Tab-separated table of C-alpha atoms in Angstrom:
chain	number	residue	atom	x	y	z
A	1	MET	CA	0.000	0.000	0.000
A	2	ARG	CA	1.356	3.423	-0.898
A	3	PRO	CA	1.642	6.195	1.696
A	4	ARG	CA	-1.219	8.644	1.502
A	5	GLU	CA	1.128	11.656	1.638
A	6	ASN	CA	2.438	10.715	-1.814
A	7	HIS	CA	-0.375	12.400	-3.632
A	8	ARG	CA	0.223	15.953	-4.777
A	9	MET	CA	-2.250	16.722	-7.517
A	10	ALA	CA	-3.462	20.074	-8.776
A	11	GLY	CA	-6.964	21.088	-7.765
A	12	GLY	CA	-10.087	21.391	-9.863
A	13	ARG	CA	-10.509	19.359	-12.987
A	14	LEU	CA	-8.177	16.375	-13.271
A	15	LEU	CA	-9.443	14.743	-16.445
A	16	ARG	CA	-12.143	15.206	-19.042
A	17	VAL	CA	-12.767	12.735	-21.840
A	18	GLU	CA	-15.481	11.996	-24.362
A	19	LEU	CA	-15.970	8.457	-25.490
A	20	PRO	CA	-18.360	6.486	-27.676
A	21	SER	CA	-20.831	4.163	-25.980
A	22	ASP	CA	-18.810	1.136	-27.065
A	23	PRO	CA	-18.197	-1.478	-24.325
A	24	GLY	CA	-14.686	-1.891	-25.755
A	25	MET	CA	-13.887	1.504	-24.210
A	26	LEU	CA	-14.608	0.350	-20.678
A	27	CYS	CA	-11.133	-1.063	-20.092
A	28	VAL	CA	-9.600	2.210	-21.304
A	29	VAL	CA	-11.602	4.216	-18.773
A	30	ARG	CA	-10.874	1.708	-16.003
A	31	GLY	CA	-7.153	2.101	-16.682
A	32	ALA	CA	-7.389	5.892	-16.485
A	33	ILE	CA	-9.478	5.883	-13.291
A	34	GLU	CA	-7.128	3.375	-11.644
A	35	ARG	CA	-4.053	5.519	-12.324
A	36	LEU	CA	-5.813	8.724	-11.317
A	37	THR	CA	-7.180	7.388	-8.017
A	38	GLU	CA	-3.796	5.827	-7.168
A	39	ALA	CA	-2.122	9.190	-7.710
A	40	PHE	CA	-4.888	10.865	-5.694
A	41	GLY	CA	-3.853	8.825	-2.673
A	42	PHE	CA	-6.522	6.172	-2.353
A	43	SER	CA	-5.619	2.740	-0.986
A	44	GLU	CA	-5.741	-0.305	-3.263
A	45	PRO	CA	-9.252	-1.374	-2.113
A	46	GLU	CA	-10.465	2.213	-2.563
A	47	VAL	CA	-8.954	2.372	-6.059
A	48	ARG	CA	-10.804	-0.840	-6.962
A	49	SER	CA	-13.977	0.569	-5.435
A	50	VAL	CA	-14.004	3.824	-7.386
A	51	THR	CA	-12.954	2.074	-10.611
A	52	ARG	CA	-15.761	-0.458	-10.198
A	53	ALA	CA	-18.345	2.279	-9.584
A	54	VAL	CA	-17.344	4.231	-12.696
A	55	ASP	CA	-17.249	1.063	-14.811
A	56	GLU	CA	-20.713	0.007	-13.633
A	57	ALA	CA	-22.132	3.492	-14.215
A	58	LEU	CA	-20.763	3.526	-17.768
A	59	THR	CA	-22.150	0.037	-18.329
A	60	ASN	CA	-25.591	1.241	-17.239
A	61	ILE	CA	-25.414	4.173	-19.661
A	62	MET	CA	-24.378	1.912	-22.553
A	63	ARG	CA	-27.028	-0.717	-21.831
A	64	HIS	CA	-29.977	1.278	-20.580
A	65	SER	CA	-29.646	4.916	-21.623
A	66	TYR	CA	-28.308	4.177	-25.109
A	67	GLY	CA	-29.849	0.711	-25.515
A	68	GLY	CA	-26.644	-0.903	-26.770
A	69	ALA	CA	-25.902	1.661	-29.510
A	70	LEU	CA	-22.129	1.868	-29.960
A	71	ASN	CA	-21.577	5.429	-31.156
A	72	ARG	CA	-23.442	7.708	-28.753
A	73	ARG	CA	-21.552	10.301	-26.729
A	74	ILE	CA	-20.551	9.882	-23.086
A	75	GLU	CA	-18.595	12.529	-21.169
A	76	VAL	CA	-16.461	11.621	-18.178
A	77	SER	CA	-15.010	14.334	-15.938
A	78	CYS	CA	-12.892	13.807	-12.855
A	79	LEU	CA	-12.464	16.618	-10.341
A	80	ARG	CA	-10.731	17.179	-7.049
A	81	ILE	CA	-12.915	18.553	-4.267
A	82	ALA	CA	-10.713	20.696	-2.056
A	83	LYS	CA	-10.631	20.054	1.662
A	84	LYS	CA	-12.140	23.416	2.537
A	85	ARG	CA	-15.255	22.598	0.484
A	86	ALA	CA	-15.587	19.069	1.797
A	87	ALA	CA	-16.405	18.448	5.436
A	88	ASN	CA	-15.045	14.913	5.045
A	89	GLY	CA	-11.661	15.894	3.620
A	90	GLU	CA	-10.513	15.880	0.026
A	91	GLY	CA	-12.844	14.234	-2.415
A	92	PHE	CA	-12.549	12.626	-5.833
A	93	GLU	CA	-15.548	13.440	-7.975
A	94	VAL	CA	-16.579	11.793	-11.235
A	95	ARG	CA	-19.325	13.218	-13.419
A	96	LEU	CA	-20.812	11.074	-16.159
A	97	VAL	CA	-23.009	12.712	-18.776
A	98	ASP	CA	-25.114	11.026	-21.431
A	99	TYR	CA	-27.763	12.264	-23.820
A	100	GLY	CA	-30.194	9.380	-23.672
A	101	PRO	CA	-33.837	9.578	-22.579
A	102	ARG	CA	-34.763	10.892	-19.141
A	103	ILE	CA	-34.125	8.254	-16.487
A	104	ASP	CA	-36.874	7.426	-14.023
A	105	PRO	CA	-35.231	7.906	-10.574
A	106	ALA	CA	-37.404	5.063	-9.253
A	107	LYS	CA	-35.427	2.715	-11.483
A	108	LEU	CA	-32.133	3.748	-9.882
A	109	ARG	CA	-32.622	1.687	-6.751
A	110	GLY	CA	-31.180	-1.674	-7.788
A	111	ARG	CA	-32.576	-5.003	-6.739
A	112	LYS	CA	-32.654	-6.636	-3.320
A	113	LEU	CA	-29.702	-8.871	-2.574
A	114	ASP	CA	-31.645	-11.576	-0.794
A	115	GLU	CA	-32.542	-13.281	-4.042
A	116	ILE	CA	-30.087	-15.276	-6.103
A	117	LYS	CA	-30.540	-14.247	-9.691
A	118	PRO	CA	-28.405	-12.772	-12.450
A	119	GLY	CA	-28.547	-9.045	-13.146
A	120	GLY	CA	-29.460	-5.860	-11.280
A	121	LEU	CA	-26.207	-5.602	-9.321
A	122	GLY	CA	-24.571	-2.599	-10.987
A	123	LEU	CA	-26.384	0.094	-8.984
A	124	HIS	CA	-25.757	-1.813	-5.810
A	125	PHE	CA	-22.008	-1.819	-6.523
A	126	ILE	CA	-22.062	1.917	-7.255
A	127	ARG	CA	-23.868	2.802	-4.023
A	128	GLN	CA	-21.616	0.573	-1.941
A	129	SER	CA	-18.467	2.008	-3.494
A	130	MET	CA	-19.097	5.742	-3.356
A	131	ASP	CA	-19.872	8.255	-0.582
A	132	ILE	CA	-22.176	10.379	-2.752
A	133	VAL	CA	-24.309	9.196	-5.670
A	134	GLU	CA	-26.490	11.905	-7.208
A	135	PHE	CA	-28.486	11.920	-10.396
A	136	LYS	CA	-30.088	14.832	-12.197
A	137	ARG	CA	-31.518	15.739	-15.582
A	138	ASP	CA	-29.841	18.885	-16.882
A	139	ARG	CA	-30.510	20.549	-20.248
A	140	GLY	CA	-31.403	17.331	-22.030
A	141	ALA	CA	-28.640	15.278	-20.436
A	142	ASN	CA	-28.494	12.678	-17.688
A	143	VAL	CA	-25.819	13.680	-15.184
A	144	LEU	CA	-24.531	11.213	-12.619
A	145	ARG	CA	-22.252	12.596	-9.897
A	146	LEU	CA	-20.128	10.170	-7.899
A	147	VAL	CA	-17.901	11.263	-5.014
A	148	LYS	CA	-15.435	9.339	-2.880
A	149	PHE	CA	-13.671	11.094	0.003
A	150	LEU	CA	-10.162	10.329	1.127
A	151	PRO	CA	-10.306	8.884	4.624
A	152	GLN	CA	-9.359	11.383	7.330
A	153	GLU	CA	-5.883	11.171	8.810
A	154	GLY	CA	-5.479	8.267	11.202
A	155	ARG	CA	-8.506	6.454	9.791
A	156	GLN	CA	-8.168	3.312	7.720
A	157	GLY	CA	-9.810	3.336	4.286
A	158	ASN	CA	-12.851	1.193	3.335
B	1	MET	CA	-15.145	-3.137	-30.962
B	2	LEU	CA	-12.869	-0.301	-29.863
B	3	GLY	CA	-10.128	-0.319	-27.294
B	4	GLY	CA	-10.828	-3.565	-25.487
B	5	LYS	CA	-8.205	-6.198	-24.874
B	6	PRO	CA	-9.431	-9.518	-26.270
B	7	LEU	CA	-10.639	-12.032	-23.746
B	8	GLN	CA	-9.119	-15.486	-24.079
B	9	ILE	CA	-11.020	-18.597	-23.134
B	10	ALA	CA	-9.037	-21.832	-23.416
B	11	THR	CA	-10.736	-25.149	-22.739
B	12	ARG	CA	-9.162	-28.330	-21.319
B	13	GLY	CA	-10.905	-31.670	-20.985
B	14	LEU	CA	-9.776	-33.788	-18.016
B	15	GLY	CA	-11.913	-36.923	-18.003
B	16	THR	CA	-15.433	-35.894	-16.977
B	17	THR	CA	-14.223	-32.404	-16.067
B	18	THR	CA	-13.837	-29.391	-18.323
B	19	VAL	CA	-11.569	-26.543	-17.224
B	20	PHE	CA	-11.985	-23.064	-18.678
B	21	ASP	CA	-8.817	-20.965	-18.430
B	22	VAL	CA	-10.028	-17.392	-18.761
B	23	THR	CA	-7.570	-14.543	-19.336
B	24	GLY	CA	-8.584	-10.879	-19.371
B	25	ASP	CA	-11.297	-8.673	-17.945
B	26	ILE	CA	-14.875	-9.931	-17.852
B	27	ASP	CA	-16.890	-6.789	-18.452
B	28	LEU	CA	-19.832	-5.773	-20.628
B	29	ALA	CA	-17.658	-6.208	-23.734
B	30	HIS	CA	-16.739	-9.812	-22.939
B	31	SER	CA	-19.253	-11.353	-20.550
B	32	PRO	CA	-21.465	-12.623	-23.428
B	33	GLU	CA	-18.546	-14.831	-24.622
B	34	VAL	CA	-18.052	-16.259	-21.152
B	35	ARG	CA	-21.777	-16.841	-20.699
B	36	LYS	CA	-22.061	-18.622	-24.048
B	37	ALA	CA	-19.054	-20.873	-23.407
B	38	LEU	CA	-20.236	-21.868	-19.927
B	39	LEU	CA	-23.865	-22.481	-20.852
B	40	THR	CA	-22.896	-24.551	-23.897
B	41	GLU	CA	-20.729	-26.765	-21.702
B	42	ILE	CA	-23.316	-27.105	-18.949
B	43	ARG	CA	-26.667	-27.168	-20.778
B	44	GLU	CA	-25.760	-28.790	-24.085
B	45	LYS	CA	-22.775	-31.005	-23.281
B	46	LYS	CA	-23.964	-31.675	-19.723
B	47	THR	CA	-20.380	-31.978	-18.498
B	48	PRO	CA	-20.475	-33.339	-14.914
B	49	LYS	CA	-17.902	-30.908	-13.526
B	50	VAL	CA	-17.050	-27.500	-14.983
B	51	VAL	CA	-14.155	-25.556	-13.468
B	52	MET	CA	-13.649	-21.890	-14.270
B	53	ASN	CA	-10.025	-20.947	-13.676
B	54	MET	CA	-10.009	-17.209	-12.900
B	55	VAL	CA	-6.358	-16.844	-11.884
B	56	LYS	CA	-5.789	-14.519	-14.857
B	57	VAL	CA	-9.057	-12.600	-14.526
B	58	ARG	CA	-8.141	-9.271	-12.995
B	59	TYR	CA	-11.566	-7.656	-13.178
B	60	ILE	CA	-15.154	-8.823	-13.349
B	61	ASP	CA	-18.196	-6.553	-13.446
B	62	SER	CA	-21.869	-7.112	-12.648
B	63	SER	CA	-22.564	-8.540	-16.113
B	64	GLY	CA	-19.775	-11.074	-15.550
B	65	VAL	CA	-21.175	-11.973	-12.140
B	66	ALA	CA	-24.585	-12.434	-13.773
B	67	SER	CA	-23.011	-14.902	-16.224
B	68	LEU	CA	-21.498	-16.894	-13.344
B	69	VAL	CA	-24.845	-16.995	-11.533
B	70	GLU	CA	-26.557	-18.175	-14.705
B	71	ALA	CA	-23.963	-20.914	-15.124
B	72	LEU	CA	-24.402	-22.005	-11.511
B	73	LYS	CA	-28.172	-22.155	-11.889
B	74	ALA	CA	-27.819	-24.158	-15.102
B	75	SER	CA	-25.487	-26.622	-13.385
B	76	ARG	CA	-27.910	-27.054	-10.487
B	77	ASP	CA	-30.750	-27.679	-12.962
B	78	ALA	CA	-28.584	-30.236	-14.758
B	79	GLY	CA	-27.410	-31.892	-11.540
B	80	THR	CA	-23.765	-31.082	-12.307
B	81	ARG	CA	-21.114	-28.956	-10.573
B	82	PHE	CA	-19.716	-25.534	-11.416
B	83	LEU	CA	-16.562	-24.484	-9.529
B	84	LEU	CA	-14.523	-21.272	-9.392
B	85	VAL	CA	-10.742	-21.277	-8.963
B	86	GLY	CA	-8.239	-18.510	-8.161
B	87	LEU	CA	-10.428	-15.479	-7.493
B	88	SER	CA	-8.523	-12.187	-7.644
B	89	PRO	CA	-9.157	-9.613	-4.881
B	90	ALA	CA	-11.406	-7.674	-7.280
B	91	ALA	CA	-13.428	-10.759	-8.218
B	92	ARG	CA	-13.759	-11.846	-4.595
B	93	GLU	CA	-14.899	-8.339	-3.630
B	94	VAL	CA	-17.727	-8.182	-6.170
B	95	LEU	CA	-18.993	-11.610	-5.152
B	96	GLN	CA	-18.878	-10.552	-1.504
B	97	LEU	CA	-20.598	-7.223	-2.226
B	98	SER	CA	-23.394	-9.030	-4.025
B	99	ARG	CA	-23.593	-11.629	-1.228
B	100	LEU	CA	-23.057	-14.334	-3.835
B	101	LEU	CA	-19.674	-15.675	-2.725
B	102	ARG	CA	-21.330	-18.167	-0.372
B	103	ILE	CA	-23.379	-19.816	-3.131
B	104	PHE	CA	-20.340	-20.766	-5.236
B	105	GLU	CA	-17.862	-23.570	-4.646
B	106	THR	CA	-14.538	-21.677	-4.659
B	107	PHE	CA	-10.990	-23.022	-4.484
B	108	ASP	CA	-7.576	-21.399	-4.303
B	109	THR	CA	-5.987	-23.913	-6.680
B	110	GLU	CA	-7.038	-26.023	-9.609
B	111	GLU	CA	-5.652	-29.117	-7.882
B	112	ALA	CA	-7.984	-28.585	-4.950
B	113	ALA	CA	-10.967	-28.094	-7.257
B	114	LEU	CA	-10.180	-31.226	-9.250
B	115	ALA	CA	-9.736	-33.276	-6.090
B	116	SER	CA	-13.058	-32.141	-4.612
């Protein structure tokens, strides 16, 4: 595990990319999020957690918002939330934007885990991995905001 | 398909057991291949014991987990066994998060799975 004091990244926006809604791009984004969260100072389990959440959110956009179409636009932005703005310490924020139909918030709950069946786990993984999960419809776009805070000094992550 | 590393699925027959050696990430781009390979072996060939060697699977997403659950259900319907070997920390985490780890037969090594 790397020491947390290793991270020294500039504030504000860390990364902004546009990608097509092609599942073949998922591994590219996972690679970028892994490197970015490592450099941000997250522990290995936290890096896996954030990467998993972003991957699952992108998967949901590709499958449900764009219905499997391969060439629709998805925007991914990663930002640093400064300590003074975040009561919990520094935060790593990811915003995912797609231009599919309006999402019914009632469908963003995920299924219960007490039944053994395939499917419906993606939202569950996202909610378990991130400290903040917010969805809104903004000017014809679906905007998903995911935030993970760095654990406070002296506290173990995850 | 853009960007994605190809998933490799190699198959070995060991008597009444088939071992799938899977290399790569099992995500939305590749889980359909895994699902198809497993269900063909379990439903159509009715192989008594199917072992999925995941030592070289670094990442698995919810669609991959869904494929494993489908394979397990198919094996239970067929009265056969479906075993997982060599789960990476990431794979173990997603199965724990989904409370599904307990329903699978998991082994650290292929030898242990074959001997079971």
